[in-house]
Amino acid sequence: MLKFPATTITQILFLCSLSATNICFGQQGYALQPGQVVIDAKEHWEHWKSAANTLQIDDEGVRPAFIRKNTVVEMNGKEVIVSGVNAVSNAIEFGGGVMGAGSNASDGHNLMDGRMDTYWEPDTSDLLKNWWVEIDLGRTVSATRIVLKFVGEELGDPFLQFKVTTSQGEQIIGPRLFRKRFTTNQPIKNQRTFEIDLTKQLPTKYSSTGDFTGDVIRYIGVGITDSDDGKAREVPKTEFEGLPSDQQGDIEYFRKRLSGSPTLLSGKEEWDALAGTDHQGPVIYYRREQPRLAEIEVWTVGENIGIGLIERGGSVTSFDNNGAEPAVVDGDFFGEVLYWPAVGMFDIKKVLPSQPVDFERQLLINLGGAFFLDNIRVLQLAPKGSSARPFPQYRLQISDGSTNAGGALAWTTVGAVKDLDIGRSGSSQRYNNFEFPLSKVKHFSFTYRMFANHEFAGWRGSFALSEIQFFGEGYMPESQISSQFEGEAPFIELAEVPQNLASIEWDADTPPGTDLILQTRTGNTVKSITHYYKKTGEEYPGTEEEAAEAH
């Protein structure tokens, strides 16, 4: 097993002094050579066991995963650091993709492939009302902006008029509820990139407190509202005749008035009838519109490391332990479990004199590893008709795993809400943002206050917490990987028969602070052998099957 800090491990070499010639033997995950076990390739490391999404494995070696809040992109031939992370780029990893399209759904995936030479376009034979497409990010994100990129002029046209909508996934009756975030107010002929700044708009649902910016969304829709159809651009006759038939647009024929001004005719027959006269006007040729959208980008405040927490060995527990706790890190606002509910009231008449009047309870999260964090977002949501309300008083605490003198985790407070006015109808302030210096974090505590029942007359409900998002940047402070493989041979096998090892030596390209644990055993299976005895104590002879039959 290897436990190492945020640097790359490229290779490990175990030197084994054997009492006999060692014939090459083994499986994927290592290379076995005479007297040596070698792990030096990407294909080796990929078969070792590690917690989900905690490592980066490439041709250079293995290193802890890197958590991003910024992205390096290429602009005008130069690499530029852009704030945020494009959630579309890895939506497939979270089960996202094209959610639906009214036209040409089979090409919708091109909007999410990161390429400008592929695109989605509607089938122009479909009705205009069906020219729409929707994508699913696969999880709820804190988005700051949406970017639409249309193909270059050599490949097609931008949409003449369009709108952009977003959804958190809420459904009451029928389809998901979408909110309009942008709509064009004039025909678009040349602009190829549109950026929609969500930080300057109100969130989809509820207002925010503190310095919360952007919006909480999962689905994005784009709908075309107008088209030039057969009149995308006027072209010379020679260019028109050289176009493929599906790109040849309208042809307009004109009559010339006595004043010299042209009048549009109904067709070529009327124009031909004017041949040889001064009234035969010009003919105008058009290229057909090719409305093509290359990419949709959704930029977020960073990678939320709360998603996948359970899969990498983390946990979410609470005083109530009602089974809904993982909902706060599932990345799905409107999934099977909408929120984690917690008892919010206590009967002051039943409180013992030794107990404090202000009861506090905790929701505890083990992040399943160590991360550098500097931002936590608390998203509280209660559907219509629910008696649940947002937590009116709580504080956020983090721990790097260190303990105090009593052996308990040592906590640092990084944010708090002291008096969120929930009133009788609930609060509109449900999105809270907390920023703090970059800190190593392994554990998180959401500590909330319970209230005496007389403090909220007429309400006996619970509190509700929908999602907690964790953001930071940097390599994980430490990660772990071990040589446990799938299949019939889960460990490194030195040979087909047992070997007597005189010594084990190792050499590795490892960063300072790496821990290497070596363990040996005589086999990887347990074989059961049954012995059968007579009443006299004598053992039945023969094979195990023969002895069993005689017995």
XYZ file of C-alpha atoms in Angstrom:
551
model
C 0.000 0.000 0.000
C 1.196 3.515 -0.831
C 0.144 6.681 0.954
C 1.646 9.760 -0.630
C 1.402 13.584 -0.779
C 0.594 15.706 -3.812
C 3.455 14.685 -6.111
C 3.809 12.135 -8.899
C 4.984 8.554 -8.330
C 6.440 7.191 -11.571
C 7.673 3.703 -10.772
C 8.317 1.120 -8.052
C 10.767 -1.766 -8.236
C 10.749 -4.605 -5.707
C 13.907 -6.738 -5.619
C 13.249 -10.216 -4.253
C 16.065 -12.625 -3.400
C 14.599 -16.053 -4.135
C 15.924 -19.469 -3.231
C 15.051 -20.790 -6.692
C 14.833 -19.454 -10.224
C 11.707 -17.326 -10.507
C 9.777 -17.921 -13.710
C 7.818 -14.888 -14.931
C 4.284 -15.189 -13.646
C 1.539 -12.707 -12.756
C -1.388 -10.654 -13.971
C -2.265 -7.076 -14.906
C -1.156 -4.530 -12.319
C 2.550 -5.332 -12.367
C 5.304 -6.955 -14.407
C 7.128 -9.950 -12.964
C 10.716 -10.441 -14.030
C 13.392 -12.800 -12.625
C 13.978 -11.573 -9.091
C 11.922 -8.396 -9.602
C 8.386 -7.018 -9.402
C 8.088 -3.890 -11.567
C 5.293 -1.298 -11.531
C 6.180 1.444 -14.006
C 3.344 1.876 -16.504
C -0.064 3.514 -16.643
C -1.576 0.098 -17.375
C -0.148 -1.198 -14.076
C -1.454 1.618 -11.871
C -4.929 1.454 -13.420
C -5.416 -1.995 -11.855
C -4.445 -0.924 -8.339
C -7.174 -0.142 -5.825
C -7.949 3.405 -4.682
C -10.932 5.435 -3.505
C -13.032 6.765 -6.382
C -11.878 10.028 -7.979
C -8.919 10.550 -5.608
C -6.099 9.908 -8.105
C -4.828 11.034 -11.491
C -3.156 8.272 -13.487
C -1.374 9.033 -16.748
C 1.795 8.144 -18.633
C 3.853 10.178 -16.161
C 2.699 8.156 -13.158
C 0.127 8.440 -10.388
C -0.620 11.511 -8.269
C -3.430 12.789 -6.032
C -6.457 14.239 -7.836
C -6.475 17.955 -8.600
C -9.567 19.953 -7.605
C -10.220 22.923 -9.889
C -11.712 26.381 -9.495
C -10.070 27.722 -12.650
C -9.509 26.407 -16.162
C -6.645 26.836 -18.612
C -8.006 27.563 -22.103
C -6.331 28.528 -25.361
C -7.133 31.985 -26.729
C -5.451 33.379 -29.831
C -2.708 30.777 -29.583
C -1.961 31.515 -25.916
C -2.915 29.679 -22.742
C -5.114 31.803 -20.486
C -6.459 31.001 -17.008
C -10.238 31.474 -16.881
C -12.158 31.624 -13.627
C -14.513 28.693 -13.091
C -15.045 25.222 -14.534
C -17.176 24.285 -17.544
C -19.678 21.747 -16.173
C -20.592 20.561 -19.679
C -17.094 19.211 -20.333
C -17.551 16.249 -17.966
C -21.357 16.023 -17.735
C -21.239 12.511 -19.194
C -19.287 11.307 -16.127
C -22.279 12.260 -13.959
C -24.890 10.668 -16.204
C -25.643 13.851 -18.113
C -26.144 14.331 -21.834
C -28.852 15.431 -24.224
C -32.155 15.391 -22.380
C -34.330 15.955 -25.429
C -34.794 17.816 -28.689
C -37.781 18.727 -30.802
C -35.730 18.226 -33.955
C -32.616 16.262 -34.938
C -32.033 14.809 -31.461
C -29.336 12.442 -32.758
C -26.896 15.353 -33.214
C -27.527 16.917 -29.808
C -24.405 15.316 -28.312
C -22.275 17.554 -30.542
C -23.121 20.450 -28.230
C -21.130 18.762 -25.449
C -18.003 17.451 -27.201
C -15.809 20.561 -26.890
C -15.350 20.878 -30.659
C -16.202 23.797 -32.931
C -16.376 21.703 -36.104
C -19.373 19.633 -34.911
C -22.800 21.076 -34.210
C -26.517 20.655 -33.665
C -28.895 22.057 -36.250
C -32.663 21.605 -36.538
C -34.226 19.756 -39.424
C -35.558 22.662 -41.465
C -38.482 20.515 -42.609
C -39.754 20.479 -38.998
C -42.020 23.217 -37.673
C -40.216 26.186 -36.113
C -41.821 25.467 -32.733
C -39.893 22.171 -32.631
C -36.490 23.771 -33.154
C -35.222 23.296 -29.596
C -32.725 21.199 -27.650
C -32.133 20.583 -23.924
C -29.070 19.218 -22.141
C -28.590 17.686 -18.697
C -25.431 18.463 -16.694
C -25.933 15.264 -14.692
C -25.865 17.122 -11.366
C -26.899 20.401 -9.775
C -24.223 23.092 -10.154
C -23.600 26.640 -8.942
C -23.434 28.328 -12.323
C -22.121 31.834 -12.999
C -22.547 32.082 -16.768
C -23.822 30.259 -19.834
C -21.955 30.562 -23.139
C -23.328 29.680 -26.579
C -20.833 29.247 -29.421
C -22.084 29.070 -32.995
C -20.069 27.600 -35.856
C -17.699 29.719 -37.908
C -18.908 31.522 -41.016
C -17.490 28.800 -43.243
C -19.764 26.182 -41.610
C -23.069 27.945 -41.099
C -25.080 30.675 -39.394
C -26.051 31.681 -35.864
C -29.699 31.352 -34.898
C -31.590 34.404 -36.177
C -33.551 34.723 -32.926
C -33.460 32.406 -29.903
C -33.997 32.038 -26.172
C -32.122 30.248 -23.372
C -33.839 28.625 -20.395
C -32.662 26.792 -17.272
C -34.191 24.370 -14.786
C -33.318 22.797 -11.464
C -35.385 19.752 -12.408
C -38.567 20.629 -10.538
C -41.724 18.949 -11.814
C -45.198 19.577 -10.427
C -47.421 18.114 -13.130
C -46.063 17.401 -16.577
C -42.680 18.556 -17.913
C -39.876 20.170 -15.921
C -40.238 23.817 -15.015
C -37.888 26.051 -16.989
C -37.136 29.726 -16.496
C -36.194 32.079 -19.329
C -32.678 33.468 -18.810
C -32.001 35.174 -22.139
C -33.811 36.105 -25.330
C -32.613 38.014 -28.387
C -34.310 41.316 -29.186
C -33.087 41.698 -32.770
C -32.059 39.448 -35.664
C -28.596 37.890 -35.276
C -26.561 37.697 -38.461
C -22.882 37.895 -37.519
C -22.382 37.441 -33.773
C -21.021 33.956 -33.080
C -20.614 33.899 -29.283
C -23.159 34.831 -26.614
C -22.396 34.989 -22.886
C -25.219 35.092 -20.335
C -24.070 36.425 -16.963
C -26.105 34.684 -14.264
C -24.466 36.686 -11.472
C -26.491 39.718 -12.578
C -29.814 37.871 -12.465
C -31.959 36.659 -9.610
C -31.623 32.911 -8.874
C -34.177 30.528 -10.327
C -35.779 29.974 -6.934
C -35.475 32.035 -3.756
C -33.115 34.901 -3.051
C -29.662 34.655 -1.555
C -27.754 36.087 1.361
C -24.178 37.168 1.771
C -22.012 37.149 -1.348
C -23.783 34.247 -3.074
C -23.534 34.740 -6.852
C -24.897 32.915 -9.862
C -27.652 30.336 -9.847
C -28.286 26.705 -8.969
C -29.226 24.809 -12.135
C -28.985 21.411 -13.810
C -30.780 21.623 -17.187
C -30.279 24.119 -20.034
C -32.593 24.635 -22.988
C -32.079 26.541 -26.239
C -35.018 27.300 -28.532
C -35.014 29.014 -31.935
C -37.783 31.602 -32.223
C -37.216 32.952 -35.741
C -35.412 31.994 -38.939
C -34.405 33.516 -42.268
C -35.054 30.132 -43.838
C -34.302 30.575 -47.568
C -32.894 34.109 -47.236
C -29.786 33.788 -45.123
C -27.560 35.911 -47.358
C -27.700 37.422 -50.832
C -25.176 35.831 -53.230
C -24.178 36.340 -56.872
C -25.803 34.080 -59.455
C -22.543 32.271 -60.139
C -22.066 31.477 -56.439
C -25.712 30.401 -56.147
C -25.359 27.949 -59.037
C -22.256 26.457 -57.405
C -24.016 25.739 -54.097
C -25.341 22.259 -53.238
C -29.073 22.061 -53.846
C -29.854 21.931 -50.108
C -28.015 25.249 -49.632
C -29.656 27.092 -52.515
C -32.196 29.460 -51.053
C -34.894 31.693 -52.473
C -34.811 33.505 -55.818
C -36.661 36.819 -56.062
C -37.792 38.317 -59.377
C -38.587 42.013 -59.741
C -40.489 44.314 -62.094
C -39.060 47.745 -62.751
C -41.533 50.598 -62.366
C -41.519 53.760 -64.462
C -39.940 55.497 -61.506
C -37.155 52.921 -61.584
C -38.013 51.339 -58.244
C -38.416 47.516 -58.239
C -41.586 45.582 -57.380
C -41.406 41.948 -56.255
C -43.148 39.552 -58.631
C -44.868 36.272 -57.697
C -42.418 34.142 -59.667
C -40.267 33.486 -62.702
C -43.207 33.212 -65.138
C -44.207 36.848 -64.563
C -40.591 37.910 -64.897
C -40.143 35.937 -68.171
C -43.267 37.644 -69.577
C -41.462 40.978 -69.270
C -38.524 39.826 -71.389
C -37.460 42.384 -73.990
C -39.159 45.271 -72.195
C -37.823 48.017 -69.971
C -39.955 46.643 -67.141
C -37.945 43.448 -66.547
C -36.130 44.069 -63.269
C -33.300 42.379 -61.412
C -33.119 38.817 -60.030
C -31.753 38.311 -56.500
C -30.315 34.985 -55.318
C -30.008 33.828 -51.680
C -28.140 31.153 -49.793
C -30.362 29.079 -47.495
C -29.908 29.582 -43.752
C -27.879 26.924 -41.930
C -28.606 27.527 -38.221
C -25.869 25.608 -36.384
C -24.894 25.723 -32.719
C -21.474 24.213 -31.968
C -21.161 24.344 -28.165
C -23.021 25.077 -24.945
C -20.827 25.902 -21.951
C -22.013 26.265 -18.358
C -19.347 27.853 -16.166
C -19.500 27.176 -12.452
C -17.658 28.393 -9.340
C -15.635 25.154 -9.308
C -15.729 21.381 -8.936
C -18.044 20.357 -6.099
C -16.158 17.647 -4.205
C -19.298 16.773 -2.236
C -20.552 14.767 -5.225
C -19.092 11.251 -5.140
C -18.353 11.508 -1.429
C -20.143 8.259 -0.579
C -18.478 6.381 -3.469
C -14.980 7.261 -2.243
C -15.670 6.022 1.278
C -17.052 9.141 2.958
C -20.180 9.317 5.084
C -22.972 11.621 6.230
C -24.500 11.097 9.668
C -26.723 13.058 12.032
C -28.328 12.880 15.449
C -31.624 11.811 13.858
C -29.992 9.292 11.472
C -33.189 9.086 9.428
C -31.468 7.724 6.323
C -31.918 10.887 4.244
C -28.554 12.413 5.146
C -26.778 11.498 1.844
C -29.290 13.716 0.024
C -27.204 16.768 0.974
C -24.305 15.560 -1.218
C -26.120 13.721 -4.026
C -25.931 16.653 -6.445
C -29.608 16.358 -7.319
C -32.019 19.057 -6.136
C -35.104 17.159 -7.215
C -34.009 13.528 -6.981
C -35.641 10.640 -5.172
C -34.840 12.281 -1.816
C -35.519 16.019 -1.970
C -33.881 17.040 1.284
C -32.631 15.937 4.672
C -35.221 16.745 7.362
C -34.271 17.379 10.985
C -36.389 17.840 14.086
C -36.503 21.556 14.767
C -38.481 21.897 17.985
C -38.324 20.732 21.592
C -40.781 20.928 24.485
C -39.370 23.338 27.028
C -41.507 21.700 29.733
C -39.628 18.424 29.300
C -36.133 19.881 29.521
C -34.139 18.770 32.563
C -32.603 21.496 34.769
C -29.141 20.180 33.863
C -29.748 20.591 30.134
C -29.017 23.835 28.242
C -31.989 25.821 26.990
C -30.433 26.179 23.524
C -30.149 22.686 22.150
C -27.665 22.095 19.352
C -27.333 19.125 17.048
C -24.997 18.256 14.193
C -24.915 16.873 10.700
C -21.439 15.378 10.290
C -19.754 14.764 6.935
C -16.626 12.689 6.395
C -15.350 13.886 3.012
C -13.726 10.533 2.217
C -10.286 12.095 1.936
C -8.405 15.319 2.558
C -9.046 18.367 0.353
C -7.988 22.016 0.221
C -11.234 24.010 0.519
C -12.049 27.715 0.686
C -15.746 27.897 -0.173
C -18.888 26.142 1.080
C -22.418 26.763 -0.180
C -25.524 25.806 1.777
C -28.666 25.362 -0.328
C -31.946 25.032 1.519
C -35.109 24.073 -0.302
C -38.574 23.014 0.770
C -41.161 22.145 -1.917
C -44.570 23.758 -1.898
C -46.925 22.134 0.570
C -44.113 20.909 2.800
C -44.034 21.788 6.489
C -40.222 21.843 6.394
C -38.417 25.165 6.630
C -34.814 26.338 6.285
C -32.548 26.214 9.317
C -32.750 29.710 10.859
C -29.548 29.427 12.923
C -26.498 27.325 12.157
C -22.725 27.415 11.877
C -20.230 25.635 9.665
C -17.128 23.962 11.068
C -14.230 22.137 9.434
C -11.522 19.780 10.705
C -8.345 18.434 9.154
C -8.568 15.320 11.310
C -6.527 16.685 14.213
C -7.826 15.984 17.709
C -7.959 18.053 20.875
C -6.674 17.079 24.292
C -9.778 15.003 24.914
C -9.298 12.948 21.745
C -12.237 14.496 19.864
C -11.903 16.198 16.477
C -10.654 19.772 16.660
C -13.049 22.100 14.817
C -12.650 25.543 13.229
C -15.724 27.692 12.547
C -15.728 29.147 9.006
C -19.235 30.592 8.763
C -22.563 31.033 10.497
C -26.123 32.223 10.055
C -27.335 33.757 13.278
C -30.906 34.788 12.597
C -32.561 33.778 9.355
C -36.140 35.016 9.585
C -38.215 32.004 8.583
C -41.575 33.395 9.680
C -44.761 31.409 9.246
C -44.558 31.104 5.481
C -40.892 30.186 5.369
C -37.983 32.303 4.213
C -36.967 33.440 0.770
C -33.329 33.532 1.899
C -32.253 29.978 1.204
C -28.936 30.160 -0.637
C -25.926 30.979 1.528
C -22.285 31.327 0.488
C -19.333 31.085 2.883
C -15.731 31.832 1.916
C -12.650 31.364 4.109
C -8.858 30.953 3.756
C -7.759 27.830 1.876
C -7.697 25.040 4.466
C -7.021 21.315 4.600
C -10.357 19.619 5.360
C -11.305 16.019 6.094
C -14.467 16.528 8.149
C -17.348 19.017 8.114
C -19.972 19.833 10.709
C -23.305 21.573 10.134
C -24.278 22.540 13.689
C -27.815 23.855 14.077
C -29.916 25.199 16.895
C -33.259 23.705 17.917
C -36.046 25.971 19.152
C -38.506 25.764 22.009
C -42.000 25.115 20.716
C -43.322 28.433 22.051
C -40.901 30.403 19.850
C -42.815 29.531 16.677
C -46.462 29.351 17.572
C -48.547 27.322 15.184
C -45.590 25.492 13.625
C -44.517 21.977 14.583
C -42.584 21.054 11.462
C -38.989 20.198 10.717
C -36.028 21.927 9.169
C -34.839 20.954 5.680
C -31.420 21.016 4.013
C -31.180 20.231 0.299
C -27.538 20.468 -0.682
C -24.110 21.383 0.659
C -21.484 22.166 -1.962
C -17.739 22.165 -1.271
C -15.223 24.052 -3.423
C -11.481 24.576 -3.334
C -8.407 24.257 -5.487
C -5.237 22.214 -5.486
C -4.054 18.635 -5.353
C -5.484 16.508 -2.585
C -3.011 16.749 0.337
C -2.689 12.965 0.350
C -4.030 9.885 -1.420
C -3.749 6.127 -1.071
C -3.402 3.262 -3.528
C -2.885 -0.465 -2.916
C -2.081 -3.574 -4.928
C -5.416 -5.279 -4.522
C -6.704 -6.547 -7.824
C -9.967 -7.981 -9.080
C -10.205 -11.581 -10.149
C -8.902 -14.879 -8.798
C -5.460 -13.467 -7.929
C -6.073 -10.283 -5.906
C -2.440 -9.831 -4.808
C 1.009 -9.786 -6.385
C 1.970 -13.416 -6.996
C 5.702 -14.132 -7.189
C 5.360 -17.564 -8.752
C 3.005 -20.484 -9.277
C 4.604 -22.282 -6.333
C 5.611 -20.866 -2.899
C 9.000 -19.169 -2.770
C 11.409 -18.788 0.133
C 12.358 -15.116 0.278
C 15.778 -14.307 1.714
C 15.162 -10.529 1.513
C 12.941 -7.865 -0.054
C 14.396 -4.573 -1.246
C 12.638 -1.762 -3.045
C 13.443 1.299 -5.107
C 10.934 3.922 -6.244
C 10.516 7.404 -7.681
C 8.394 8.799 -4.847
C 7.990 12.274 -3.334
C 9.105 13.040 0.235
C 6.492 11.996 2.771
C 5.398 8.856 0.929
C 4.575 5.867 3.125
C 5.153 2.411 1.643
C 3.766 -0.645 3.418
C 4.929 -4.123 2.299
C 3.092 -7.255 3.406
C 3.613 -10.914 2.511
C 1.527 -14.058 2.843
C 1.870 -17.670 1.780
C -1.263 -17.699 -0.362
C -4.319 -15.797 -1.418
C -6.939 -18.519 -0.783
C -7.978 -20.839 2.028
C -8.443 -24.510 1.170
C -10.676 -26.654 3.347
C -9.608 -30.295 3.887
C -11.945 -32.638 5.763
C -10.599 -35.707 7.627
C -12.846 -38.668 8.429
C -12.230 -40.964 11.429
C -13.473 -44.323 12.605
C -14.869 -44.830 16.138
C -11.519 -46.329 17.053
C -9.836 -43.020 16.185
C -8.237 -44.403 13.065
C -8.492 -42.174 9.998
C -10.192 -43.518 6.884
C -7.594 -44.070 4.143
C -7.723 -42.889 0.529
C -8.710 -39.596 -1.039
C -11.110 -37.207 0.623
C -13.926 -38.447 -1.615
C -13.135 -42.119 -0.837
C -12.916 -41.424 2.896
C -16.257 -39.573 2.806
C -17.934 -42.483 1.037
C -16.508 -45.039 3.485
C -17.544 -42.905 6.436
